[in-house]
Amino acid sequence: MNILDGTATPVMSTGRVVHAYVEEARAEVIRYLRMPGFLLPTMLLPSVFYLMFGIILGAHNSPDAPRYLLASYGTFGVMAPGLFGFGVSLAIDREHGLITLKRALPMPPGAYLVGKMCMALMMAFVVTTLMICLAVFGGGVHLGAGHIAAFYLSQTLGVLPFCSLGLLVGTLAKGQGAPGLVNLIYLPMAFLSGLWFPLPMMPKVIQAIAPVWPAYHLDQLALSAIGMGQGGEWVHALVLAGFTAVFLTLAARRLARHG
Amino acid sequence: MNHDTCIARLEGVHKRYGAVTALDGINLDIHRGELLALLGPNGAGKTTSIGLLLGLHRADSGTVSLFGRDPQDIDARRRIGVMLQSANLPPTLKVRELIRVTASYYPRPRTVAECATIAGITDLLERRYVALSGGQQRRVQFAMALAGHPELLFLDEPTTGLDVGARQGLWNAIRNLVATGASVVLTMHYLEEAEALADRVSVIARGRVVSEGTVDALRAHVAVRRIRCLTAVPLDTVQAWPEVEDASMQQGRLVIATQHAEVLVRRLLAVDAGLAELEVQRAGLAEAFTEITRDSEAADAAREAA
């Protein structure tokens, strides 16, 4: 055991900082992979919905339904890892004093959020894979390599606005109150954005206000990715980036102030 | 081990939470290589003091410094280790993973094996945190606190929930760390721990340090001694004597609290030739502590009344 030199401030090399981010992300991923009760519902719920409504029921209505609903239920599926992964787990970590400990420790600022983001991106990737498999092998949807790549891209990155919205919710709710609050945002937004029933089938009012919801824009991007879009991809992408920035700023301010 | 260097300091710090004054102009110095115990009743300001030194809150006024910097500066915190009583760690992570991720935050960490050896948890490394007993969890938190090779450790009631053996083990580990040059700040629940462990004790009450010094000095602060004996002298007679601060019967024995033990013993022996089992004891730290906080409360009350 060596005695540290008393006066020199230890220097944290860039390599060590990167290493800290990697270790934090690794710990966060391992932590949730060992919680099947948290993972499985998030991953399986959208797949089961898609199988029932998109493939079994949808295919009866129209041959295009499984393809159209792949975008909707895919979007529904990637909202969950963002909203629950950030909202609920942050609220629980706050209640358990883990955030306080991490703020006291010299954890690089941002490592905690980047760790959770990695987890959310990974889950979004897995959900998207499940949905594509169901669509191709169960629904007989024809997807080219370009479609599949674009769909992965939009859906995996599409988790980010919901991460930042979840983050904001996690700073507002504490512990047990969080899942309820997240569901209050998740389910109505999914419905109002046309993820359960296509927007053209919905009342005019709901169609008119749909662009208010981030999920609507992600759904539009997902539709474009699989060749059913109506254009304006850049607008949707910019709106989503805007949502992300605003939620993130608000959440960061609350976190810095209240912990 | 006591060099004359101050590595952490609270200077005239005030902190309010709404209408509640948590700290009322507190002054506190932590020196290199020392083991400082913070004692005080709940709500006295111990936790807030530690929270300020960890950069968790900002002071309303006054100066807070850690290694000459603002504790919110991450470079200052890279020299400290932290064990917080209130923190629940991720239940599904294994002990090894918890130490590993904590060590990654520091520039020159200890190895996982080294932390585990010092904290006495080598047999627990592959266990999940949730599967550990409360005492084992405390020791894991201690291992995490020393993972970064810190020069200063903040340990918030580290021995809560430990059995006697584990507590002794932790005390030894803390003494060894101090012997290698680390400084330790402890908040304590058990006053005997301060007697067993600390170089210096700061008693905090109502947001200020009301007494500071060695454990002996703290005890000397209170001149009260206790006389116990079996005697035929009636309690009312004893209570009427001017030197007696307090007298009572406990399990058939007369117990007197006084600052003039010699005078009273002489008088008791003169009055009752059959007096037996005489004992005279200096008040313990617990009593000294109660006395000091009561004094400061009385002084505050007097000042407020004036």
XYZ file of C-alpha atoms in Angstrom:
565
model
C 0.000 0.000 0.000
C 1.577 3.264 -1.020
C 1.023 6.602 0.580
C -0.257 9.127 -1.894
C 1.675 12.268 -2.526
C -0.209 14.828 -0.496
C -0.154 17.915 -2.630
C -0.424 16.744 -6.225
C -3.922 16.584 -7.649
C -4.247 13.206 -9.333
C -4.758 13.504 -13.044
C -7.527 11.534 -14.711
C -6.301 10.704 -18.213
C -8.721 10.756 -21.135
C -8.317 7.006 -21.365
C -9.418 6.586 -17.735
C -12.438 8.847 -18.330
C -13.513 6.812 -21.365
C -12.950 3.667 -19.302
C -15.257 5.055 -16.589
C -18.011 5.632 -19.172
C -17.581 2.080 -20.482
C -17.638 0.547 -16.994
C -20.725 2.537 -16.015
C -22.553 1.443 -19.184
C -21.460 -2.160 -18.633
C -22.719 -2.159 -15.054
C -26.016 -0.574 -16.096
C -26.603 -3.143 -18.852
C -25.700 -6.115 -16.636
C -27.907 -4.763 -13.905
C -31.009 -4.758 -16.099
C -30.217 -7.925 -18.036
C -30.515 -9.685 -14.669
C -34.021 -8.273 -14.199
C -36.239 -10.311 -16.551
C -39.305 -8.906 -14.798
C -38.335 -5.499 -16.138
C -37.014 -6.567 -19.545
C -39.516 -9.121 -20.792
C -42.723 -7.077 -20.574
C -41.016 -4.150 -22.305
C -39.838 -6.388 -25.130
C -42.752 -8.751 -25.476
C -45.745 -6.433 -25.112
C -45.335 -4.681 -28.494
C -44.512 -7.977 -30.242
C -47.642 -9.635 -28.877
C -49.749 -6.613 -29.830
C -48.308 -6.634 -33.333
C -48.868 -10.373 -33.693
C -52.517 -10.106 -32.614
C -53.626 -6.840 -34.232
C -51.105 -6.394 -37.023
C -50.667 -9.882 -38.366
C -53.603 -12.056 -37.307
C -56.391 -9.446 -37.434
C -54.774 -6.886 -39.749
C -54.049 -9.238 -42.621
C -57.800 -9.961 -42.876
C -58.608 -6.312 -43.408
C -56.024 -5.372 -45.961
C -52.881 -6.979 -47.386
C -50.964 -3.812 -46.582
C -51.946 -3.804 -42.911
C -49.040 -5.895 -41.561
C -46.543 -3.566 -43.240
C -48.296 -0.378 -42.114
C -48.689 -1.632 -38.542
C -45.048 -2.757 -38.377
C -44.174 0.947 -38.230
C -46.887 1.700 -35.638
C -46.200 -1.166 -33.268
C -42.458 -0.837 -33.812
C -42.724 2.774 -32.681
C -44.921 1.711 -29.768
C -42.217 -0.834 -28.910
C -39.243 1.546 -28.863
C -41.064 4.153 -26.785
C -41.049 1.784 -23.811
C -37.299 1.291 -23.278
C -36.838 5.060 -23.372
C -39.754 6.011 -21.152
C -39.478 3.147 -18.658
C -35.710 2.664 -18.838
C -35.132 6.299 -17.976
C -38.285 7.397 -16.209
C -38.890 4.506 -13.879
C -35.297 3.518 -13.218
C -34.184 7.105 -12.579
C -37.098 7.638 -10.185
C -36.180 4.453 -8.326
C -32.472 5.308 -8.220
C -33.350 8.718 -6.857
C -35.560 7.264 -4.164
C -32.876 4.748 -3.182
C -30.213 7.414 -2.754
C -28.120 5.955 -5.572
C -28.112 9.256 -7.455
C -26.936 11.049 -4.325
C -24.069 8.583 -3.944
C -23.097 8.906 -7.603
C -23.121 12.688 -7.357
C -20.823 12.490 -4.327
C -18.489 10.059 -6.076
C -16.266 11.427 -8.843
C -18.310 9.710 -11.562
C -17.746 11.629 -14.811
C -20.810 13.805 -15.405
C -22.951 12.133 -18.022
C -21.674 8.591 -17.443
C -24.886 7.619 -15.673
C -27.063 8.901 -18.521
C -24.861 7.459 -21.247
C -25.024 4.107 -19.442
C -28.815 4.175 -19.400
C -28.858 5.340 -23.008
C -26.772 2.342 -24.078
C -29.256 0.073 -22.338
C -32.196 1.800 -24.067
C -30.527 1.647 -27.504
C -29.815 -2.036 -26.996
C -33.386 -2.780 -26.005
C -34.729 -0.755 -28.920
C -32.512 -2.807 -31.206
C -33.821 -6.080 -29.791
C -37.471 -4.946 -29.991
C -36.939 -3.853 -33.597
C -35.367 -7.208 -34.445
C -38.346 -9.050 -32.960
C -40.782 -6.886 -34.916
C -38.928 -7.344 -38.214
C -38.841 -11.123 -37.713
C -42.563 -11.194 -36.976
C -43.313 -9.033 -40.029
C -41.154 -10.996 -42.452
C -41.788 -14.546 -41.236
C -45.244 -14.157 -39.690
C -46.841 -11.403 -41.745
C -45.192 -12.147 -45.082
C -44.104 -8.512 -45.412
C -41.519 -7.989 -48.129
C -38.633 -5.911 -46.828
C -35.498 -5.175 -48.850
C -32.114 -4.743 -47.229
C -32.473 -0.959 -47.611
C -35.859 -1.009 -45.839
C -34.498 -3.093 -43.015
C -31.431 -0.872 -42.550
C -33.514 2.328 -42.598
C -36.055 0.810 -40.199
C -33.298 -0.200 -37.737
C -31.795 3.276 -37.975
C -35.023 5.167 -37.391
C -36.243 2.876 -34.622
C -32.974 2.548 -32.704
C -32.180 6.261 -32.742
C -35.880 6.929 -32.297
C -35.601 5.773 -28.693
C -33.655 8.951 -27.825
C -36.524 11.484 -27.646
C -38.319 9.054 -25.329
C -35.184 8.640 -23.230
C -35.094 12.369 -22.644
C -38.848 12.526 -21.978
C -38.444 9.606 -19.542
C -35.547 11.408 -17.918
C -37.724 14.445 -17.351
C -40.490 12.284 -15.856
C -37.909 10.560 -13.656
C -36.876 13.900 -12.193
C -40.515 14.761 -11.460
C -41.723 11.501 -9.894
C -40.104 9.539 -7.132
C -39.989 5.760 -6.722
C -43.323 3.987 -6.782
C -45.213 6.867 -8.408
C -43.132 6.719 -11.569
C -44.576 3.661 -13.401
C -48.081 5.097 -13.163
C -46.997 8.485 -14.434
C -45.019 6.931 -17.283
C -48.025 4.844 -18.324
C -50.192 7.964 -18.237
C -47.894 9.436 -20.870
C -47.054 6.270 -22.788
C -50.484 4.803 -23.490
C -52.457 7.961 -24.347
C -49.618 9.245 -26.522
C -49.476 5.949 -28.399
C -53.208 6.092 -28.993
C -53.297 9.770 -29.991
C -50.355 9.338 -32.368
C -52.203 6.632 -34.256
C -50.056 3.717 -33.153
C -52.973 1.455 -32.213
C -55.470 2.540 -34.831
C -54.227 4.254 -37.997
C -54.771 8.014 -37.850
C -56.978 8.157 -40.988
C -59.526 6.044 -39.055
C -59.528 8.494 -36.119
C -61.640 11.618 -35.490
C -60.490 14.808 -37.204
C -59.498 16.501 -33.908
C -57.091 13.725 -33.035
C -55.616 13.826 -36.524
C -55.143 17.574 -36.213
C -53.289 17.500 -32.905
C -51.204 14.413 -33.713
C -48.102 16.438 -34.721
C -47.841 17.602 -31.089
C -46.688 14.144 -30.029
C -43.121 12.912 -30.615
C -44.478 9.401 -31.248
C -46.381 10.664 -34.307
C -43.147 11.914 -35.893
C -41.274 8.710 -35.158
C -44.144 6.715 -36.675
C -43.934 8.842 -39.826
C -40.181 8.199 -40.045
C -40.714 4.470 -39.533
C -43.313 4.440 -42.314
C -40.878 6.202 -44.655
C -38.184 3.667 -43.749
C -40.319 0.775 -44.979
C -41.508 2.578 -48.071
C -44.934 3.862 -46.955
C -43.927 7.402 -46.061
C -45.498 10.659 -47.149
C -42.217 12.599 -47.321
C -41.012 15.322 -45.008
C -38.533 13.017 -43.278
C -36.180 15.868 -42.422
C -38.950 17.802 -40.750
C -39.905 14.803 -38.600
C -36.262 14.141 -37.725
C -35.737 17.789 -36.779
C -38.873 17.882 -34.651
C -37.698 14.761 -32.818
C -34.263 16.287 -32.292
C -35.984 19.405 -30.950
C -38.123 17.387 -28.516
C -34.996 15.572 -27.345
C -33.105 18.808 -26.741
C -35.953 20.504 -24.865
C -36.737 17.542 -22.560
C -33.032 16.980 -21.943
C -32.419 20.621 -21.028
C -35.355 20.707 -18.630
C -34.330 17.405 -17.055
C -30.668 18.388 -16.714
C -31.691 21.608 -15.011
C -33.897 19.754 -12.536
C -31.237 17.132 -11.883
C -28.523 19.708 -11.251
C -30.772 21.653 -8.902
C -32.475 18.875 -6.971
C -30.475 15.694 -7.583
C 0.327 11.480 12.014
C -1.087 14.950 12.543
C 0.505 17.364 10.094
C -0.701 20.860 10.289
C -2.461 20.785 6.959
C -6.149 21.307 6.592
C -7.586 19.311 3.687
C -11.271 20.104 4.077
C -12.994 23.002 5.731
C -16.348 24.563 6.511
C -15.982 28.204 7.442
C -18.908 30.201 8.796
C -21.343 28.119 6.757
C -25.060 28.781 6.868
C -27.621 26.530 5.219
C -31.390 26.749 5.439
C -34.058 24.419 4.086
C -37.164 26.540 3.922
C -37.855 27.661 7.469
C -35.432 25.170 9.002
C -31.896 26.276 9.770
C -29.725 23.229 9.181
C -26.360 24.929 9.679
C -25.918 28.110 11.650
C -22.431 29.429 10.947
C -20.589 26.144 11.417
C -16.769 25.978 11.421
C -15.082 22.649 10.863
C -11.533 21.730 9.857
C -10.364 18.306 8.750
C -6.622 17.690 8.896
C -4.420 15.299 6.984
C -4.026 11.916 8.598
C -6.581 12.360 11.336
C -9.656 10.427 12.275
C -12.425 12.866 13.084
C -15.750 11.786 14.526
C -18.836 13.932 14.103
C -21.298 13.358 16.878
C -24.643 14.889 17.457
C -28.333 14.198 17.777
C -30.429 13.592 14.649
C -31.135 16.828 12.860
C -28.088 18.516 14.402
C -26.501 19.186 11.023
C -24.061 16.271 10.625
C -25.552 15.033 7.364
C -25.838 18.529 5.925
C -22.187 19.232 6.816
C -21.051 16.071 5.054
C -23.366 16.809 2.110
C -21.735 20.219 1.637
C -18.228 18.732 1.751
C -19.302 16.154 -0.866
C -20.632 18.873 -3.156
C -24.231 17.657 -2.891
C -25.570 21.029 -1.772
C -24.422 24.607 -1.946
C -23.982 26.718 1.162
C -26.203 29.789 1.530
C -23.184 31.660 2.863
C -19.692 30.872 4.098
C -16.884 28.871 2.497
C -16.763 25.148 1.790
C -13.478 23.754 0.537
C -12.163 20.292 -0.238
C -8.433 20.083 -1.001
C -8.531 23.819 -1.551
C -11.266 23.569 -4.170
C -15.021 23.710 -4.460
C -16.314 20.198 -3.669
C -18.499 20.409 -6.774
C -15.228 20.342 -8.734
C -14.830 16.700 -9.749
C -11.018 16.897 -9.362
C -11.445 17.550 -5.643
C -13.777 14.578 -5.286
C -11.305 12.263 -7.062
C -9.349 12.329 -3.809
C -12.204 11.193 -1.570
C -14.053 7.975 -0.845
C -17.688 7.957 0.198
C -19.960 5.664 2.146
C -23.481 6.999 2.580
C -25.861 5.371 4.987
C -28.884 6.172 2.870
C -27.714 4.660 -0.428
C -29.270 1.423 -1.722
C -27.026 -0.077 -4.376
C -28.274 -1.892 -7.510
C -29.486 -5.222 -6.101
C -28.692 -7.398 -9.118
C -25.034 -6.425 -9.417
C -22.364 -8.657 -7.921
C -20.012 -7.297 -5.295
C -17.073 -7.493 -7.715
C -18.987 -5.442 -10.300
C -19.938 -2.780 -7.759
C -16.320 -2.283 -6.653
C -15.099 -2.393 -10.230
C -17.408 0.359 -11.488
C -16.656 2.566 -8.471
C -12.901 2.120 -8.965
C -13.267 3.176 -12.600
C -14.172 6.733 -11.514
C -10.709 7.300 -10.044
C -7.315 7.980 -11.616
C -5.315 5.542 -9.455
C -7.677 2.985 -7.968
C -6.982 -0.030 -5.820
C -7.588 -3.436 -7.366
C -10.853 -5.197 -6.566
C -8.893 -7.876 -4.691
C -7.129 -5.287 -2.551
C -10.401 -3.556 -1.606
C -11.983 -6.891 -0.768
C -9.061 -7.899 1.441
C -9.070 -4.644 3.397
C -12.830 -4.761 3.910
C -12.793 -8.491 4.663
C -15.205 -9.499 1.901
C -13.063 -11.706 -0.366
C -15.609 -14.505 0.047
C -18.483 -12.280 -1.103
C -17.135 -11.039 -4.458
C -19.284 -13.298 -6.633
C -22.483 -12.771 -4.629
C -25.231 -10.431 -5.734
C -25.715 -7.400 -3.517
C -29.358 -8.249 -2.823
C -28.373 -11.632 -1.364
C -26.169 -10.098 1.344
C -27.057 -9.431 4.968
C -27.197 -5.839 6.182
C -23.779 -6.132 7.799
C -22.251 -7.618 4.647
C -23.750 -4.773 2.600
C -22.114 -2.231 4.917
C -18.742 -3.891 4.371
C -19.241 -3.853 0.596
C -20.025 -0.136 0.785
C -16.829 0.310 2.789
C -14.849 -1.572 0.119
C -16.340 0.768 -2.516
C -15.401 3.812 -0.419
C -11.741 2.859 -0.458
C -11.661 1.689 -4.088
C -10.278 4.984 -5.387
C -7.287 5.021 -3.044
C -8.747 8.112 -1.402
C -6.816 10.528 0.766
C -9.985 11.362 2.668
C -12.861 9.030 3.452
C -16.343 10.099 4.471
C -18.080 7.294 6.311
C -21.668 7.925 7.328
C -22.469 5.686 10.312
C -20.355 2.857 8.892
C -21.021 0.307 11.615
C -24.819 0.460 11.707
C -26.131 -3.076 11.440
C -22.789 -4.763 12.110
C -22.370 -7.375 14.823
C -19.604 -6.972 17.390
C -17.021 -9.006 15.478
C -17.652 -7.251 12.177
C -17.555 -3.888 13.928
C -14.150 -4.657 15.450
C -12.948 -5.756 12.008
C -14.118 -2.506 10.433
C -12.505 -0.435 13.190
C -9.214 -2.222 12.560
C -9.502 -1.628 8.820
C -10.179 2.075 9.431
C -7.202 2.314 11.840
C -4.957 0.686 9.226
C -6.079 3.157 6.553
C -5.299 6.056 8.857
C -1.911 4.499 9.617
C -1.085 4.589 5.892
C -1.832 8.307 5.757
C -5.528 8.539 4.886
C -7.866 10.849 6.785
C -11.291 9.678 7.851
C -14.428 11.564 8.813
C -17.038 9.455 10.543
C -20.492 10.251 11.699
C -21.446 8.064 14.581
C -24.378 6.511 16.189
C -22.547 4.745 18.985
C -20.568 7.025 21.217
C -18.315 4.188 22.352
C -17.008 4.031 18.806
C -15.619 7.520 19.105
C -13.880 6.448 22.305
C -12.396 3.415 20.598
C -11.428 5.062 17.363
C -11.310 8.802 16.954
C -8.391 11.199 17.409
C -10.726 14.103 17.579
C -14.435 14.539 18.179
C -16.633 17.385 17.034
C -19.988 17.555 18.699
C -22.556 19.235 16.488
C -25.810 20.587 17.841
C -28.287 23.007 16.328
C -26.147 23.638 13.261
C -22.911 24.495 15.060
C -19.895 22.754 16.535
C -20.499 23.020 20.265
C -17.433 21.127 21.397
C -14.270 20.069 19.695
C -11.268 18.209 20.983
C -9.869 14.819 21.864
C -12.133 12.226 23.409
C -10.440 12.832 26.766
C -10.910 16.565 26.492
C -14.549 16.022 25.655
C -15.004 13.894 28.709
C -13.097 16.356 30.927
C -15.464 19.005 29.644
C -17.946 17.451 31.963
C -16.820 17.409 35.543
C -19.716 15.266 36.651
C -18.944 12.030 38.455
C -21.234 9.342 39.712
C -21.241 7.890 43.208
C -22.986 4.582 43.872
C -23.334 2.835 47.178
C -25.524 0.773 49.471
C -26.484 3.025 52.358
C -29.066 3.594 55.034
C -29.073 7.377 54.474
C -32.530 8.367 53.201
C -32.820 9.705 49.672
C -34.484 12.996 50.717
C -31.579 13.796 53.041
C -29.085 13.317 50.224
C -31.161 15.310 47.765
C -31.099 18.253 50.162
C -27.280 18.450 50.184
C -26.113 21.427 48.122
C -23.337 19.575 46.210
C -25.769 17.000 44.834
C -26.924 17.647 41.276
C -29.110 14.604 41.076
C -29.790 11.642 43.319
C -31.928 8.585 42.847
C -32.340 4.987 43.922
C -31.461 2.405 41.269
C -31.871 -1.299 42.096
C -31.606 -0.573 45.802
C -28.492 1.547 45.418
C -28.150 5.233 45.948
C -26.812 6.944 42.801
C -25.578 10.530 43.047
C -24.370 12.815 40.255
C -22.036 15.550 41.468
C -19.088 17.746 40.651
C -17.780 17.401 44.222
C -17.357 13.674 44.675
C -14.691 13.857 47.406
C -16.749 16.111 49.676
C -19.819 13.931 49.318
C -17.978 10.649 49.893
C -16.464 12.018 53.099
C -19.886 13.158 54.304
C -21.602 9.877 53.382
C -18.991 7.841 55.253
C -19.309 10.119 58.281
C -23.111 9.781 58.388
C -23.369 6.051 57.654
C -20.679 3.824 59.096
C -22.358 0.793 57.515
C -22.069 2.148 53.938
C -20.973 -0.570 51.460
C -19.964 -1.161 47.823
C -18.855 2.397 47.229
C -18.052 3.277 43.598
C -17.008 6.603 42.082
C -16.955 6.935 38.285
C -16.291 9.673 35.791
C -19.238 10.162 33.503
C -19.007 8.268 30.200
C -18.881 9.877 26.803
C -22.606 9.411 26.419
C -23.261 11.519 29.488
C -20.649 14.082 28.506
C -22.309 14.348 25.153
C -25.792 14.804 26.595
C -24.398 17.395 28.969
C -22.720 19.371 26.188
C -25.726 19.436 23.906
C -27.947 20.381 26.841
C -25.565 23.210 27.805
C -25.595 24.581 24.302
C -29.368 24.387 24.127
C -29.645 26.188 27.450
C -27.234 28.861 26.217
C -29.264 29.274 23.043
C -32.475 29.504 24.994
C -30.942 32.110 27.302
C -29.728 34.114 24.328
C -33.089 33.948 22.636
C -34.854 34.989 25.822
C -32.501 37.964 26.303
